[in-house]
Coordinates of C-alpha atoms in Angstrom, one line a residue:
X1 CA 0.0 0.0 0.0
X2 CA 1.5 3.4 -1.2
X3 CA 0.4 6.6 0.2
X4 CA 0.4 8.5 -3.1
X5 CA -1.2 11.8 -2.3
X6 CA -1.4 14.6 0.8
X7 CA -4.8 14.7 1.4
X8 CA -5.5 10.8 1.4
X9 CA -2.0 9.9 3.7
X10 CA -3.5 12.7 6.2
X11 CA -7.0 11.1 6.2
X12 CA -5.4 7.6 7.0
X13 CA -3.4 9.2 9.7
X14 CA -6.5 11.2 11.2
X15 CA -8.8 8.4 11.2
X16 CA -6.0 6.2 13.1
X17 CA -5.5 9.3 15.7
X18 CA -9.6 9.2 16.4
X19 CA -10.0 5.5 16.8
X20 CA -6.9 5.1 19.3
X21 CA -8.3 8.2 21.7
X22 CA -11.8 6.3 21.5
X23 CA -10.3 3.0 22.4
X24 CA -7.7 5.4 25.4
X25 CA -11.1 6.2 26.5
X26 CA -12.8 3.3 26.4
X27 CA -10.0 1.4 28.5
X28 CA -9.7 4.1 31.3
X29 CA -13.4 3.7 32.3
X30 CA -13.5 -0.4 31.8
X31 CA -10.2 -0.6 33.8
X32 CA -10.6 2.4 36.7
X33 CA -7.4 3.4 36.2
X34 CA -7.6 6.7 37.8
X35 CA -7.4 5.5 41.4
X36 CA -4.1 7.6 43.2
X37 CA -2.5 5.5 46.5
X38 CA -0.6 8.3 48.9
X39 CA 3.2 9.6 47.9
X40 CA 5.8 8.9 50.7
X41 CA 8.4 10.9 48.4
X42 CA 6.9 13.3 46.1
X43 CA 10.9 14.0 44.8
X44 CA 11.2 10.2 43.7
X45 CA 7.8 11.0 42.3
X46 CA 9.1 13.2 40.4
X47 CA 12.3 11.6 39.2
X48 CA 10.1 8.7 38.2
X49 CA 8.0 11.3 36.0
X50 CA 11.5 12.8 34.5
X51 CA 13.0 9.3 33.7
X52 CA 9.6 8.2 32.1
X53 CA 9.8 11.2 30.0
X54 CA 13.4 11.0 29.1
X55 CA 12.3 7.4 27.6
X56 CA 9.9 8.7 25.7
X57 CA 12.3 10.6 24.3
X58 CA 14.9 8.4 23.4
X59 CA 12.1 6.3 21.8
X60 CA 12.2 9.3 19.4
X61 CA 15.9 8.8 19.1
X62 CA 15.9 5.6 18.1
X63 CA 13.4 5.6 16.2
X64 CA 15.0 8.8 14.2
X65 CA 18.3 6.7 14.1
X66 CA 16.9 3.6 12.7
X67 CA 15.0 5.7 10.1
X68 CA 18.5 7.4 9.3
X69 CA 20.2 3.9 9.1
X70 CA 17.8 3.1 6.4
X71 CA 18.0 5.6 4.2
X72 CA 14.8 7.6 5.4
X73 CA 16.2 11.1 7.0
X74 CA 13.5 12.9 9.6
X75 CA 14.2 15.1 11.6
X76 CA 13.8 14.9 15.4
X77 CA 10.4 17.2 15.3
X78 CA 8.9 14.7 13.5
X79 CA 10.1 11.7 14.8
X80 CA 8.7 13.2 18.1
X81 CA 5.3 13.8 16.4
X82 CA 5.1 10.4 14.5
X83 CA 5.3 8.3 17.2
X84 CA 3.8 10.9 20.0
X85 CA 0.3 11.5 17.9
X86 CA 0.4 7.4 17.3
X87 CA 1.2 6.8 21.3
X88 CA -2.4 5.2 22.1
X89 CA -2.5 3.4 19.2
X90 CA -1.7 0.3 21.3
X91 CA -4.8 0.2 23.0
X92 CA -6.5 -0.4 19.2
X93 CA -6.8 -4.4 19.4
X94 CA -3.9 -5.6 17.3
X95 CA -0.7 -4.4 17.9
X96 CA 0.0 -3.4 14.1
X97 CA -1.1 -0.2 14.8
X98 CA 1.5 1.0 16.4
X99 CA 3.5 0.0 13.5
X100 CA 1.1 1.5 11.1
X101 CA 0.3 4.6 13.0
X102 CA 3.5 6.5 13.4
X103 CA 4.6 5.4 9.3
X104 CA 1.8 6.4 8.1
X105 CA 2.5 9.6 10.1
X106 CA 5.8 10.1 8.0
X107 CA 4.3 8.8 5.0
X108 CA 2.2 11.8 4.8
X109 CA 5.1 14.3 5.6
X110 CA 8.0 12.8 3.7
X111 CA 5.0 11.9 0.7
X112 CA 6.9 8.5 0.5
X113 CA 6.0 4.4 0.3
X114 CA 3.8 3.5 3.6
X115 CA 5.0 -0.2 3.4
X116 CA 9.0 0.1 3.5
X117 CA 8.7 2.9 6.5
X118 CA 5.6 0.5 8.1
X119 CA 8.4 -2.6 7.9
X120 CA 11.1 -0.7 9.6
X121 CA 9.1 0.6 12.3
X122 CA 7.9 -3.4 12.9
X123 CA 11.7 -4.1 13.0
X124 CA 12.3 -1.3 15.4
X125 CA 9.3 -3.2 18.0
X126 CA 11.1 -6.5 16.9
X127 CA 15.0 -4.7 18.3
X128 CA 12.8 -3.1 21.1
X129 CA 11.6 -6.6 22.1
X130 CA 15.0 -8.8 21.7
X131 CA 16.4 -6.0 24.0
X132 CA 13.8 -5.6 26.7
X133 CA 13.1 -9.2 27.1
X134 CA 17.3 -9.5 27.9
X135 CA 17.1 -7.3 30.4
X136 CA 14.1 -8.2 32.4
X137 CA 15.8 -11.9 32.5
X138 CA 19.1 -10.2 33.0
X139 CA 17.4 -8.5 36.4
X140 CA 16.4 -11.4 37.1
X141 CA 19.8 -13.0 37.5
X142 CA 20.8 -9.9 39.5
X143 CA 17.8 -11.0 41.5
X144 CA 18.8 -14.7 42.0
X145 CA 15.5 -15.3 41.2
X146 CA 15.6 -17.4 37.3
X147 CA 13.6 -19.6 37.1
X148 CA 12.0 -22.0 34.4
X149 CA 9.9 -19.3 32.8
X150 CA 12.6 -17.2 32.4
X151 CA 15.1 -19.9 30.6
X152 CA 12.0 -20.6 29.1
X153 CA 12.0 -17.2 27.2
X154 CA 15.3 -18.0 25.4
X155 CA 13.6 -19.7 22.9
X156 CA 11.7 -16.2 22.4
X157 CA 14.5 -13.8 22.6
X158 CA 16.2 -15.9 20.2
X159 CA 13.8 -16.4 17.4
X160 CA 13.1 -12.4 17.6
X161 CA 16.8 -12.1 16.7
X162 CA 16.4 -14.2 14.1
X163 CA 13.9 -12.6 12.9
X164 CA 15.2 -9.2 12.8
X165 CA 19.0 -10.8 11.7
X166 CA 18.9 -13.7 9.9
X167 CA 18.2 -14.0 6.2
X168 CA 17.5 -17.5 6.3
X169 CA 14.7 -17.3 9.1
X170 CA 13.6 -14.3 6.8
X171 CA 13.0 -17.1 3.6
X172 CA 11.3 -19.7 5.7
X173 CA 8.7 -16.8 7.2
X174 CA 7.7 -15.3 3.9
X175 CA 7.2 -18.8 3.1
X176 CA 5.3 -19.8 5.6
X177 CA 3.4 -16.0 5.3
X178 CA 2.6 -16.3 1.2
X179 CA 1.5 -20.1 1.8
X180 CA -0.9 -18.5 5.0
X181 CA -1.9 -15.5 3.5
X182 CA -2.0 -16.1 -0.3
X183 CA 0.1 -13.0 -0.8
X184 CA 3.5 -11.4 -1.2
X185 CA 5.1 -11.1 2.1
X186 CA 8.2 -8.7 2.9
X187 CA 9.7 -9.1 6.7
X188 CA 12.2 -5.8 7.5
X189 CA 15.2 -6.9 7.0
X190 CA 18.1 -5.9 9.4
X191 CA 22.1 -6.7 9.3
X192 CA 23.9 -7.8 12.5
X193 CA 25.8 -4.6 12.2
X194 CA 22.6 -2.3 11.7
X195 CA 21.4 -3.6 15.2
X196 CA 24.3 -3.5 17.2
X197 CA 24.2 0.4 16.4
X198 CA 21.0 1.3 17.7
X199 CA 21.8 -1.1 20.7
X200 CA 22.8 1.6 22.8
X201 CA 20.0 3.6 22.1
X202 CA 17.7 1.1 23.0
X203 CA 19.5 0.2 26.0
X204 CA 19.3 3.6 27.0
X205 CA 15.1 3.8 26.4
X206 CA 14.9 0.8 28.8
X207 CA 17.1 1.6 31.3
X208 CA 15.3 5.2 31.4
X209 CA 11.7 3.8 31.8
X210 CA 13.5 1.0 34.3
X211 CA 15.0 3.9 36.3
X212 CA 11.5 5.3 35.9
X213 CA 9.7 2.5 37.9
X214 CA 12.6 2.1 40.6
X215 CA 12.0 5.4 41.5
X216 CA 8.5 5.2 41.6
X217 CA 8.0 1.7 43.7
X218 CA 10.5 3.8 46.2
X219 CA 7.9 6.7 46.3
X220 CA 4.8 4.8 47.2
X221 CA 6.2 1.7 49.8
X222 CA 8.6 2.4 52.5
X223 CA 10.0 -1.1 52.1
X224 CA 14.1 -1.2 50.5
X225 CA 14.0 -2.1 46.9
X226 CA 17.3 -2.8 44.2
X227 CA 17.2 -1.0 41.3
X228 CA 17.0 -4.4 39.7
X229 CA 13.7 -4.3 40.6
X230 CA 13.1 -1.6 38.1
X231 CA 13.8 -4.5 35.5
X232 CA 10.2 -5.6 35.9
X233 CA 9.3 -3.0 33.5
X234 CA 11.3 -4.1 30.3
X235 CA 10.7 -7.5 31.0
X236 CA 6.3 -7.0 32.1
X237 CA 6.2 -4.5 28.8
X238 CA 7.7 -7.2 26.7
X239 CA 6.5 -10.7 27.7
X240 CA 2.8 -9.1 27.7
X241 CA 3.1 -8.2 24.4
X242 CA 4.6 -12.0 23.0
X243 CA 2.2 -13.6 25.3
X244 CA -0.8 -12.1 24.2
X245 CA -1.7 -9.3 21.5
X246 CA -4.6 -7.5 22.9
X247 CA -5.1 -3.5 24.0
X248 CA -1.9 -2.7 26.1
X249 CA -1.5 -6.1 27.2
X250 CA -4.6 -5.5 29.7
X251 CA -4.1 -7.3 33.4
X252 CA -1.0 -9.3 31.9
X253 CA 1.4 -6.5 32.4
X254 CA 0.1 -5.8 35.8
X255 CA 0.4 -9.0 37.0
X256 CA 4.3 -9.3 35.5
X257 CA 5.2 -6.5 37.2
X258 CA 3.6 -8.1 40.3
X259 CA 5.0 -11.1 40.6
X260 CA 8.9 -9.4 39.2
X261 CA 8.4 -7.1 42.4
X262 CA 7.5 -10.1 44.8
X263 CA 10.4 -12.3 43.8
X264 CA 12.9 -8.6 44.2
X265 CA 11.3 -9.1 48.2
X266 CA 8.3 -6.9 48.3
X267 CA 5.5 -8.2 49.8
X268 CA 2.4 -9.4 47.6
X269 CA 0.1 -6.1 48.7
X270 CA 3.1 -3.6 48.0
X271 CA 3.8 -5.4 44.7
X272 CA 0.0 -5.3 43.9
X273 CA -0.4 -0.9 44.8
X274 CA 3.0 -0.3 42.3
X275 CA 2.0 -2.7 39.7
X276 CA -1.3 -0.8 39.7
X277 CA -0.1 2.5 39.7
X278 CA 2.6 2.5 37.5
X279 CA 0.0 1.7 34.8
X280 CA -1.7 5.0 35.4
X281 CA 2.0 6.8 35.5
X282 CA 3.1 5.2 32.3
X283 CA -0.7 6.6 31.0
X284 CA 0.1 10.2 32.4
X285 CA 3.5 10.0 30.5
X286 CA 1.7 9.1 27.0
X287 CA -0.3 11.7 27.2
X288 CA 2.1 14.2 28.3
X289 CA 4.2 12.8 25.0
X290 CA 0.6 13.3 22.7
X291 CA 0.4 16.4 24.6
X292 CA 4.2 17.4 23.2
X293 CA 4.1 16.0 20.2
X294 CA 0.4 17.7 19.8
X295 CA 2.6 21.1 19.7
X296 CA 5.4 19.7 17.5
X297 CA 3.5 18.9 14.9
X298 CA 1.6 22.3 14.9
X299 CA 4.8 24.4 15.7
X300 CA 6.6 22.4 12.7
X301 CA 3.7 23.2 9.9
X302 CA 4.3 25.8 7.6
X303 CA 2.9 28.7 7.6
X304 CA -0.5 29.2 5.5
X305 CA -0.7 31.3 2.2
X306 CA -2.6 34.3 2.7

């Protein structure tokens, strides 16, 4: 599918924008997620909220990075804006839009091909995966806590390597794809080389959003917890979405975060209040990012003719 004109790439774009807000608000009021426990520390409050943000933004990084690796040159205003204005696209059932929301954003402004910038933004989520997932188990070796689940996800975290890497796993999927779906099917494809140079960058967007729950699980218990613990994020954000493909992973998440917090020493009821909550602070940061990129994208439009 080729976005061929202004008017019809912005149409696609706008109706994608609509849906995901509807389905934002639709989740909220199932899930009554608007529920605030008390704040022993309103400064690790605080850093939580700045090192949630600072992911955000180096999802905007990378994103711009992997764009620039592949021959597609944005600049960081509307890398911000792409995937900013496509945020709540994940509570849309179906994860593909997230992939489809923030390239069809730069479809419209770069008037280029929807499908080669929709394949490497699925390759970006594939990297995003492959890295997350190794951390959360990688916490939980810091934790003494692996278990059979977690050597159990090596299977996983290899075969999204693959996936992203390997030209031969490449073959055998758009095989398996064209035999499924009667169709041409083109998987991203990635070198070893082009991934090991956006590694630090998405290193970096973990390790931010990790900070980001460490220092909010030590504003709302008085218990002492490692930073490991923040680990549960990364590894809750990623085995909910392989597990199951559904609006923001709903419940699963929750209940990764959970039980990564029990088995880090907190008790069950503690583990319960920050899993809870830090759904609602990761909500406040998306919109704080719409909100952002929101002005972005009207601050970068040119001027209109008189």
């Amino acid at each position: 599918m080729t976005v061929d004109s202004k008017g019809r790439g912005r149409s696609i774009f706008q109706y994608f924008l609509y849906g995901s807000l509807a389905f934002l608000v639709y989740y909220l009021v199932r899930n009554d997620l608007l529920h605030l426990p008390p704040i022993l520390s309103p400064i690790r409050a605080l850093l939580a909220m700045f090192f949630l943000m600072l992911g955000f933004l180096m999802s905007a990084l990378v994103w711009k990075r992997l764009l620039a690796l592949c021959a597609f040159e944005v600049s960081l205003a509307q890398s911000v804006a792409s995937i900013g204005l496509s945020v709540f696209g994940k509570y849309i059932p179906g994860k593909i839009w997230v992939v489809v929301g923030r390239a069809a954003y730069l479809s419209e402004k770069l008037l280029g091909p929807l499908v080669p910038i929709s394949a490497i933004s699925l390759a970006e989520q594939l990297i995003s995966l492959w890295t997350g997932l190794g951390l959360g188990v990688f916490g939980l070796l810091l934790l003494g806590r692996l278990s059979g689940f977690s050597w159990g996800l090596l299977p996983v975290w290899l075969a999204l390597f693959l996936i992203a890497c390997d030209p031969r796993a490449h073959r055998v999927l758009e095989a398996i794809g064209r035999k499924l779906l009667r169709r041409d099917v083109d998987l991203p494809h990635l070198s070893l080389t082009l991934v090991l140079s956006t590694l630090p960058y998405f290193l970096a967007l973990w390790l931010s959003w990790s900070a980001g729950l460490y220092f909010l699980a030590t504003s709302l218990v008085p218990a002492e917890i490692p930073f490991a613990a923040g680990l549960a994020f990364p590894f809750a954000a990623c085995v909910g979405i392989v597990v199951l493909i559904a609006p923001g992973g709903l419940g699963i998440r929750e209940g990764l975060v959970a039980g990564y917090l029990v088995m880090a020493g907190l008790d069950l009821a503690q583990a319960k209040t920050i899993a809870v909550t830090s759904r609602l602070w990761f909500l406040v940061g998306e919109a704080l990012f719409f909100l952002s990129a929101l002005l972005v994208d009207r601050l970068s439009r040119p001027p209109r003719k008189p």
